[in-house]
Amino acid sequence: MRYPFSEIEPKWQKYWEDKKVYETDLSKIDNKLYHLNMFIYPSGSKLHIGHWYHYGPSDSWARYKKLKGFNVFEPMGYDAFGLPAENYAIKTGIHPYDSTMQNIKDIRRQLKKMGSMYDWNAELMTCAPEYYKWNQWIFLQLYKKGLAYRKNAPVNWCPKDQTVLANEQVLADGTCERCGTVVIQKNLTQWFYKITEYAEELLEGLDKINWPEKTKLMQRNWIGKSFGAEINFDVEGSEEKIKVFTTRPDTVFGATYVVLAPEHPLVDKLTTNEFKNGVEAYRDSIKSLTEIERTSTVKEKTGVPIGANAINPVNGKEIPIWIADYALLTYGTGCVMAVPGQDERDWEFATKFKLPIIRTVEPPKDFQGDAYLGDGPAINSDFLNGLYVEDAKKKIIEWLEKNNHGAEKINYRLRDWLISRQRYWGTPIPIIHCPKCGEIPVDEKDLPVELPYKVQFKSEGASPLSSNEGFINVKCPKCRGDAKREADTMDTFMDSSWYYLRFLNPKIDSEIFDKELAEKWIPVDMYVGGAEHATMHLLYARFIHKFLRDIGLLNSDEPFARLLHQGTITNNGAKMSKSKGNVVNPDDFTAKYGADVFRLYLMFMGPYELGGDWSDKGISGTDRFVQKTYDIFTKFKDILKKITPEEIYNIENLNDDEKSLYKKVNQTIKKYDEEINNFRFNTAIAALMELLNELKNIDRCTEEIIAYTLKRFAVLLSPVAPHLGEECWNLIGNNLSLSEKPVWFETDKNALIEDSVNVAVQVNGKLRTTIEVPLNSEQAIVKRFVFAEEKVKKHIDSKKIVKEIYVKNKIYNIVVK
Ligand SMILES: [Zn+2]
Ligand SMILES: [Zn+2]
């Protein structure tokens, strides 16, 4: 009979749901395992292959851990706010709330059909007021501590999405992370979270967590700690001082000009009359450039002098002040001391504008390039001469500090997190603007500030919330006069920065999350999700976690103890995309083969962290495996009702077929355990396929050994093919399902000892002896045994060996003359 997946899969799904087997008792903390997947973004109504590949194998791992006796908590929820739903509303007129609710309904149904063991009791969605109320609450706590603030600054603006973006959301090529449009710069008053306050701890904490090295490196680079000094340059004929940050204070004798960011407030104060027009024209010309474009290494350097001179504090020399777009107001102090001899960018600039170049580090004799960045003895540097870079740095910092010209300084590349968005479908920022009292935070007791349903979505750069009069007009909580609510909403990365805490008890109303449970269950033990979140979600969540700890809500330093990124599935080696028309639609295959086959095949394709390449042919092979497995279990239906096999057998008492099968079963358990524990589903499944192959001799075994084997096989099947596993377990006569009473079988150590075979040894075609060697031994190993045998030696001594032929596990033939 063909494996009737369309009856069996819904049957078990209903059974699991009715018996509530996946509702985790969080009061039990022995062997607790919080297994979390990055929750789903319900921008469409269908699970695509990426969802299946993320959630299916990861769920199999959780199922395996449950069998091994862990109290596994695996929740699922919806990252429900965000731009796609709003853009969809602009296109179709369907309200984001309505489309999101429909998508969630559809997705929930599909996740259940996948055969997942999510605890649906813990389900949450970020667009619910009882959830986003706490985003607002976190905002207010940050505000109280001075960590949420509003400032006017040049920010990244996506013209297509009509909203600002955080630096983390602008890709390296200067485009919007969401829609690929080139991002421009705009001056706007926006809300920021002071993530920079935590820069050092965010950096240090990386050493304490078990995350992929590449992801940690990306965060390290993003935070970008550099050591150096702040140096003060006097300005000729002015009281003003120019502060520069440099990582190479040892090169200060080679500073031949100073560069200010064109937006720097000092520019207006210091520019001399005859240079004013040039400065204005230059500022206009760079207005629309993004920071990424401005600092691009390939872009030709531009800039203009402002007519004033700075004084190099170490030698009193006058050096010209310039403005150039490569100096950024947001990095360091917005002022740069230019040292063309030791900096490529400065070299290029100095060469173009004919500014002096002084080397202060002696390059090696064979050095061919322009600026020299390496180590070497200081030259042209007075009291630093002869010192190598590190020593020279120490000495110059001492000198600067002693003479009040500067001090040692650490700098970070990380900027504060820009959280305002000029969009509708997000959390309203709980602030009221009063013409008399200024910005007033909403009282905690008045939370949530609810998102109104009725707004005009497209309002040309203004926030849609300002189009709802009832929402936007409000009385000032302080003076009772007319005031307006903040019309911007929060970056939706706020929603995902603490959701793992809320899962523990999503219904709690008295506090942001259940503190008692968090003490026991946080950090998350295993977190699985895409690598693209390295410097966004995964950084923000660490920041918010540390902040919540600092206000006394958490006792742990990090949210996710272990992290793993799933790979991606390609089609014939190419990335799947709608435009290429090569997208594999899971529904086509689950309809034909069922969810288990589809899951199994995805896992079999390659190592989970690398992904694999799709093939229609491959999935039919997996289907045959499922079919053959089902046939065998059907054949031995209810065998456990007749036979109760032992937990362990003495190998010596088994016949050869039984012995071989018994060993294979135990070796399979051992192999499977090691592989699946490390997310190597492909090799774990390969081990099951080998075991199935061994079952072809099952009829030659006693029913006891058959029952012993099938019990174990069903258990190993159940994590990777959950419905089939339960069905097989049930077929052979178990009353309680594996989900109700998880089972794991330990291996029999004696059965793990490697097998040996007898190899016939011939000399010139005549059998001289047989020797026992380990199964599948290579020729070199067998040869050693062969040539040690007396019976062989006496036939080859004093003769010339012409040839040796080895047939693995069978014959070793020596031809002599
Ligand atoms: Zn965009
Ligand atoms: Zn007021």
XYZ file of N, CA and C in Angstrom, residues 377-524:
444
model
N 60.801 52.809 12.058
C 61.278 53.854 12.960
C 60.748 55.226 12.541
N 60.438 56.051 13.541
C 59.934 57.400 13.249
C 61.050 58.255 12.670
N 60.677 59.085 11.669
C 61.624 60.055 11.102
C 60.940 61.419 11.043
N 61.723 62.462 10.875
C 61.190 63.837 10.794
C 60.277 64.162 11.970
N 60.519 63.546 13.118
C 59.583 63.668 14.236
C 60.255 64.041 15.537
N 61.357 64.826 15.462
C 61.981 65.380 16.656
C 62.214 64.313 17.726
N 61.547 64.461 18.869
C 61.825 63.561 19.995
C 61.282 62.149 19.824
N 60.537 61.906 18.733
C 60.034 60.543 18.500
C 60.981 59.756 17.595
N 61.896 60.438 16.953
C 62.738 59.779 15.951
C 63.362 58.481 16.463
N 63.272 57.449 15.636
C 63.864 56.155 15.975
C 62.911 55.205 16.669
N 61.823 55.749 17.231
C 60.874 54.866 17.926
C 59.946 54.189 16.909
N 59.602 52.925 17.184
C 58.631 52.239 16.338
C 57.218 52.674 16.752
N 56.232 52.341 15.901
C 54.905 52.949 16.022
C 54.314 52.889 17.435
N 54.292 51.669 18.036
C 53.627 51.541 19.335
C 54.304 52.403 20.409
N 55.626 52.394 20.408
C 56.358 53.201 21.396
C 56.182 54.695 21.119
N 56.196 55.023 19.857
C 56.025 56.432 19.479
C 54.653 56.937 19.913
N 53.632 56.081 19.778
C 52.265 56.451 20.202
C 52.246 56.770 21.688
N 52.857 55.869 22.470
C 52.869 56.067 23.927
C 53.545 57.386 24.287
N 54.691 57.612 23.645
C 55.474 58.791 23.996
C 54.749 60.084 23.617
N 54.132 60.094 22.433
C 53.473 61.340 22.004
C 52.240 61.607 22.861
N 51.546 60.539 23.284
C 50.371 60.743 24.146
C 50.800 61.335 25.490
N 51.893 60.799 26.026
C 52.445 61.376 27.266
C 52.730 62.870 27.079
N 53.374 63.167 25.971
C 53.767 64.557 25.685
C 52.533 65.459 25.554
N 51.509 64.960 24.812
C 50.280 65.740 24.592
C 49.584 66.022 25.919
N 49.538 64.989 26.765
C 48.840 65.145 28.044
C 49.598 66.112 28.944
N 50.939 65.977 28.961
C 51.767 66.840 29.806
C 51.657 68.308 29.391
N 51.554 68.528 28.072
C 51.530 69.897 27.559
C 50.126 70.431 27.267
N 49.118 69.686 27.743
C 47.728 70.115 27.548
C 47.321 70.304 26.094
N 47.851 69.459 25.235
C 47.464 69.542 23.825
C 46.572 68.376 23.395
N 46.248 67.516 24.346
C 45.398 66.389 23.954
C 45.472 65.284 24.974
N 44.850 64.143 24.664
C 44.806 63.023 25.600
C 44.522 61.731 24.850
N 44.812 60.645 25.562
C 44.494 59.337 24.992
C 42.987 59.213 24.804
N 42.554 58.492 23.763
C 41.112 58.415 23.506
C 40.758 57.134 22.749
N 39.629 56.564 23.157
C 39.115 55.399 22.434
C 37.918 55.856 21.619
N 37.822 55.380 20.418
C 36.711 55.781 19.557
C 35.977 54.547 19.029
N 34.682 54.689 18.780
C 33.890 53.599 18.221
C 33.252 54.050 16.922
N 33.098 53.092 16.028
C 32.449 53.378 14.765
C 30.916 53.355 14.937
N 30.461 52.604 15.911
C 29.023 52.451 16.174
C 28.356 53.811 16.411
N 27.176 54.009 15.821
C 26.404 55.241 16.049
C 25.139 54.891 16.826
N 24.502 55.925 17.318
C 23.243 55.677 18.013
C 22.188 55.157 17.028
N 21.268 54.412 17.567
C 20.252 53.711 16.767
C 19.104 54.669 16.477
N 18.942 54.992 15.220
C 17.866 55.881 14.795
C 16.571 55.078 14.723
N 15.599 55.424 15.560
C 14.404 54.565 15.646
C 13.129 55.196 15.068
N 13.145 56.461 14.661
C 11.918 57.055 14.099
C 11.674 56.558 12.678
N 10.424 56.322 12.361
C 10.060 55.981 10.986
C 8.831 56.794 10.602
N 8.839 57.330 9.381
C 7.712 58.159 8.946
C 6.647 57.267 8.298
N 6.333 56.186 8.982
C 5.394 55.229 8.429
C 4.311 54.915 9.453
N 3.274 54.223 8.986
C 2.116 53.935 9.826
C 2.242 52.625 10.612
N 2.613 51.560 9.921
C 2.440 50.212 10.474
C 3.574 49.862 11.441
N 3.533 50.481 12.609
C 4.544 50.276 13.637
C 4.037 50.819 14.967
N 4.897 50.813 15.968
C 4.515 51.266 17.307
C 4.579 52.788 17.412
N 3.474 53.448 17.799
C 3.553 54.902 17.994
C 4.553 55.262 19.095
N 5.312 56.315 18.850
C 6.287 56.773 19.847
C 5.533 57.564 20.923
N 5.662 57.180 22.192
C 4.804 57.757 23.241
C 5.276 59.137 23.723
N 5.199 60.095 22.834
C 5.642 61.448 23.171
C 4.571 62.433 22.711
N 4.381 63.490 23.510
C 3.448 64.563 23.143
C 4.251 65.851 23.006
N 4.022 66.557 21.905
C 4.724 67.825 21.710
C 3.788 68.976 22.054
N 4.169 69.745 23.067
C 3.355 70.883 23.494
C 4.089 72.157 23.110
N 3.380 73.126 22.502
C 4.051 74.370 22.107
C 4.632 75.103 23.317
N 4.006 74.905 24.494
C 4.484 75.604 25.690
C 5.514 74.792 26.470
N 5.238 73.490 26.669
C 6.066 72.688 27.567
C 7.140 71.866 26.847
N 7.082 71.859 25.530
C 8.069 71.057 24.810
C 7.659 69.598 24.707
N 8.651 68.703 24.648
C 8.296 67.280 24.506
C 7.988 66.679 25.868
N 6.828 66.033 25.945
C 6.379 65.449 27.214
C 6.137 63.956 26.994
N 6.818 63.091 27.765
C 6.552 61.659 27.612
C 5.150 61.312 28.104
N 4.503 60.392 27.424
C 3.186 59.919 27.849
C 3.348 59.190 29.184
N 2.399 59.367 30.069
C 2.457 58.697 31.367
C 2.333 57.180 31.176
N 3.125 56.421 31.947
C 3.081 54.962 31.809
C 1.686 54.394 31.951
N 0.882 55.009 32.826
C -0.472 54.476 33.044
C -1.375 54.699 31.840
N -0.963 55.586 30.932
C -1.771 55.844 29.735
C -1.353 54.979 28.535
N -0.434 54.047 28.760
C -0.031 53.149 27.681
C -1.063 52.033 27.540
N -1.264 51.463 26.386
C -0.569 51.821 25.151
C -1.147 53.063 24.473
N -0.294 53.769 23.757
C -0.781 54.750 22.795
C -1.163 53.913 21.587
N -2.472 53.750 21.389
C -2.906 52.802 20.368
C -2.812 53.363 18.960
N -2.433 52.502 18.067
C -2.349 52.849 16.655
C -3.775 52.930 16.113
N -4.181 54.098 15.576
C -5.552 54.177 15.058
C -5.672 53.397 13.743
N -6.868 52.936 13.461
C -7.072 52.140 12.243
C -7.096 53.020 11.005
N -7.750 54.189 11.169
C -7.996 55.013 9.980
C -6.907 56.055 9.763
N -6.163 55.905 8.682
C -5.181 56.928 8.302
C -5.076 56.962 6.781
N -4.434 58.044 6.315
C -4.127 58.118 4.890
C -2.713 57.611 4.716
N -2.569 56.558 3.924
C -1.259 55.913 3.893
C -0.184 56.724 3.193
N -0.547 57.270 2.042
C 0.496 57.965 1.308
C 0.349 59.452 1.544
N 1.240 60.001 2.376
C 1.117 61.429 2.635
C 2.429 62.156 2.356
N 3.105 61.718 1.319
C 4.280 62.416 0.779
C 5.281 62.841 1.838
N 5.889 61.874 2.467
C 6.992 62.186 3.375
C 6.552 62.546 4.781
N 5.267 62.942 4.953
C 4.787 63.192 6.317
C 4.293 61.858 6.860
N 4.348 61.696 8.164
C 3.926 60.435 8.742
C 2.426 60.267 8.582
N 1.964 59.101 8.129
C 0.518 58.881 7.950
C -0.292 59.167 9.221
N 0.302 58.947 10.387
C -0.453 59.163 11.626
C -0.920 60.608 11.776
N -0.198 61.552 11.134
C -0.621 62.952 11.264
C -1.922 63.214 10.508
N -2.359 62.254 9.672
C -3.608 62.451 8.933
C -4.837 62.060 9.755
N -4.639 61.464 10.934
C -5.776 61.101 11.784
C -5.904 62.137 12.905
N -6.890 63.042 12.741
C -7.063 64.180 13.676
C -7.271 63.697 15.114
N -8.063 62.658 15.253
C -8.386 62.137 16.580
C -7.164 61.603 17.289
N -6.242 61.109 16.526
C -5.021 60.577 17.125
C -4.035 61.694 17.449
N -3.840 62.555 16.447
C -2.709 63.488 16.524
C -2.961 64.637 17.517
N -4.226 65.077 17.630
C -4.530 66.189 18.535
C -4.826 65.668 19.934
N -4.162 66.268 20.901
C -4.240 65.751 22.261
C -4.007 66.922 23.217
N -4.444 66.760 24.462
C -4.186 67.807 25.457
C -2.824 67.550 26.092
N -2.083 68.579 26.348
C -0.780 68.440 27.012
C -1.012 67.918 28.428
N -0.346 66.842 28.824
C -0.565 66.269 30.162
C -0.138 67.243 31.259
N 0.686 68.236 30.913
C 1.222 69.148 31.921
C 0.339 70.390 32.067
N 0.110 71.106 30.929
C -0.594 72.389 31.019
C -2.036 72.305 30.512
N -2.457 71.130 30.056
C -3.805 70.889 29.532
C -4.104 71.693 28.270
N -3.117 72.364 27.708
C -3.322 73.112 26.466
C -3.294 72.177 25.260
N -3.582 72.715 24.076
C -3.574 71.921 22.852
C -2.152 71.473 22.526
N -2.034 70.230 22.216
C -0.716 69.684 21.875
C -0.885 68.627 20.786
N 0.221 68.136 20.292
C 0.165 67.102 19.249
C 0.997 65.892 19.636
N 0.472 64.719 19.242
C 1.252 63.502 19.473
C 2.375 63.409 18.451
N 3.435 62.729 18.838
C 4.486 62.367 17.896
C 3.825 61.515 16.800
N 4.125 61.841 15.544
C 3.469 61.130 14.433
C 4.315 60.004 13.871
N 5.574 59.938 14.266
C 6.430 58.858 13.763
C 6.191 57.584 14.565
N 6.509 56.476 13.944
C 6.441 55.193 14.647
C 7.859 54.662 14.837
N 7.956 53.585 15.599
C 9.292 53.037 15.896
C 9.737 52.059 14.821
N 11.032 52.039 14.606
C 11.673 50.995 13.803
C 11.149 49.647 14.288
N 10.761 48.769 13.368
C 10.198 47.485 13.809
C 11.257 46.558 14.404
N 12.527 46.914 14.267
C 13.557 46.131 14.963
C 13.428 46.266 16.480
N 12.672 47.289 16.908
C 12.382 47.412 18.328
C 11.533 46.217 18.775
N 10.552 45.856 17.951
C 9.637 44.758 18.296
C 10.398 43.452 18.542
N 11.400 43.207 17.684
C 12.103 41.918 17.762
C 13.255 41.943 18.750
N 13.491 43.105 19.389
C 14.670 43.175 20.253
C 14.421 42.590 21.647
N 13.180 42.215 21.945
C 12.931 41.651 23.296
C 11.818 40.598 23.288
N 11.368 40.172 22.107
C 10.213 39.270 22.012
C 10.456 37.923 22.680
N 11.739 37.494 22.687
C 12.068 36.192 23.292
C 11.740 36.178 24.783
N 11.658 37.352 25.401
C 11.300 37.428 26.827
C 9.795 37.290 27.012
N 9.067 37.856 26.098
C 7.603 37.877 26.184
C 7.005 36.486 25.951
N 7.693 35.676 25.139
C 7.195 34.331 24.856
C 6.946 33.520 26.131
N 7.710 33.793 27.165
C 7.600 32.995 28.384
C 6.202 33.086 28.990
N 5.549 34.211 28.729
C 4.190 34.403 29.226
C 3.565 35.581 28.481
N 3.121 35.346 27.254
C 2.696 36.475 26.407
C 1.437 37.169 26.894
N 0.745 36.580 27.857
C -0.516 37.179 28.291
C -0.341 38.074 29.511
N 0.834 38.072 30.079
C 1.040 38.831 31.312
C 0.773 40.319 31.060
N 0.059 40.939 32.010
C -0.401 42.315 31.798
C 0.246 43.274 32.788
N 0.720 42.729 33.902
C 1.214 43.576 34.982
C 2.655 44.033 34.778
N 3.388 43.315 33.962
C 4.772 43.705 33.692
C 5.139 43.287 32.271
N 6.294 43.783 31.823
C 6.690 43.576 30.430
C 6.869 42.103 30.094
N 7.435 41.355 31.040
C 7.532 39.894 30.874
C 7.588 39.284 32.257
N 7.422 37.981 32.316
C 7.396 37.288 33.597
C 8.823 37.176 34.135
N 9.144 38.028 35.103
C 10.523 38.126 35.598
C 11.002 36.822 36.221
N 10.086 36.166 36.932
C 10.470 34.929 37.612
C 10.876 33.864 36.603
N 10.073 33.747 35.536
C 10.391 32.766 34.506
C 11.660 33.144 33.755
N 11.821 34.449 33.525
C 13.003 34.897 32.784
C 14.282 34.559 33.543
N 14.207 34.646 34.860
C 15.376 34.316 35.662
C 15.820 32.876 35.416
N 14.837 32.012 35.180
C 15.141 30.593 35.017
C 15.408 30.206 33.567
N 14.722 30.873 32.639
C 14.760 30.390 31.246
C 15.648 31.210 30.299
N 16.075 32.371 30.748
C 16.889 33.230 29.886
C 18.340 33.131 30.340
N 19.335 33.080 29.476
C 19.245 33.277 28.040
C 18.642 32.097 27.278
N 18.196 32.422 26.078
C 17.764 31.404 25.120
C 18.959 30.463 24.908
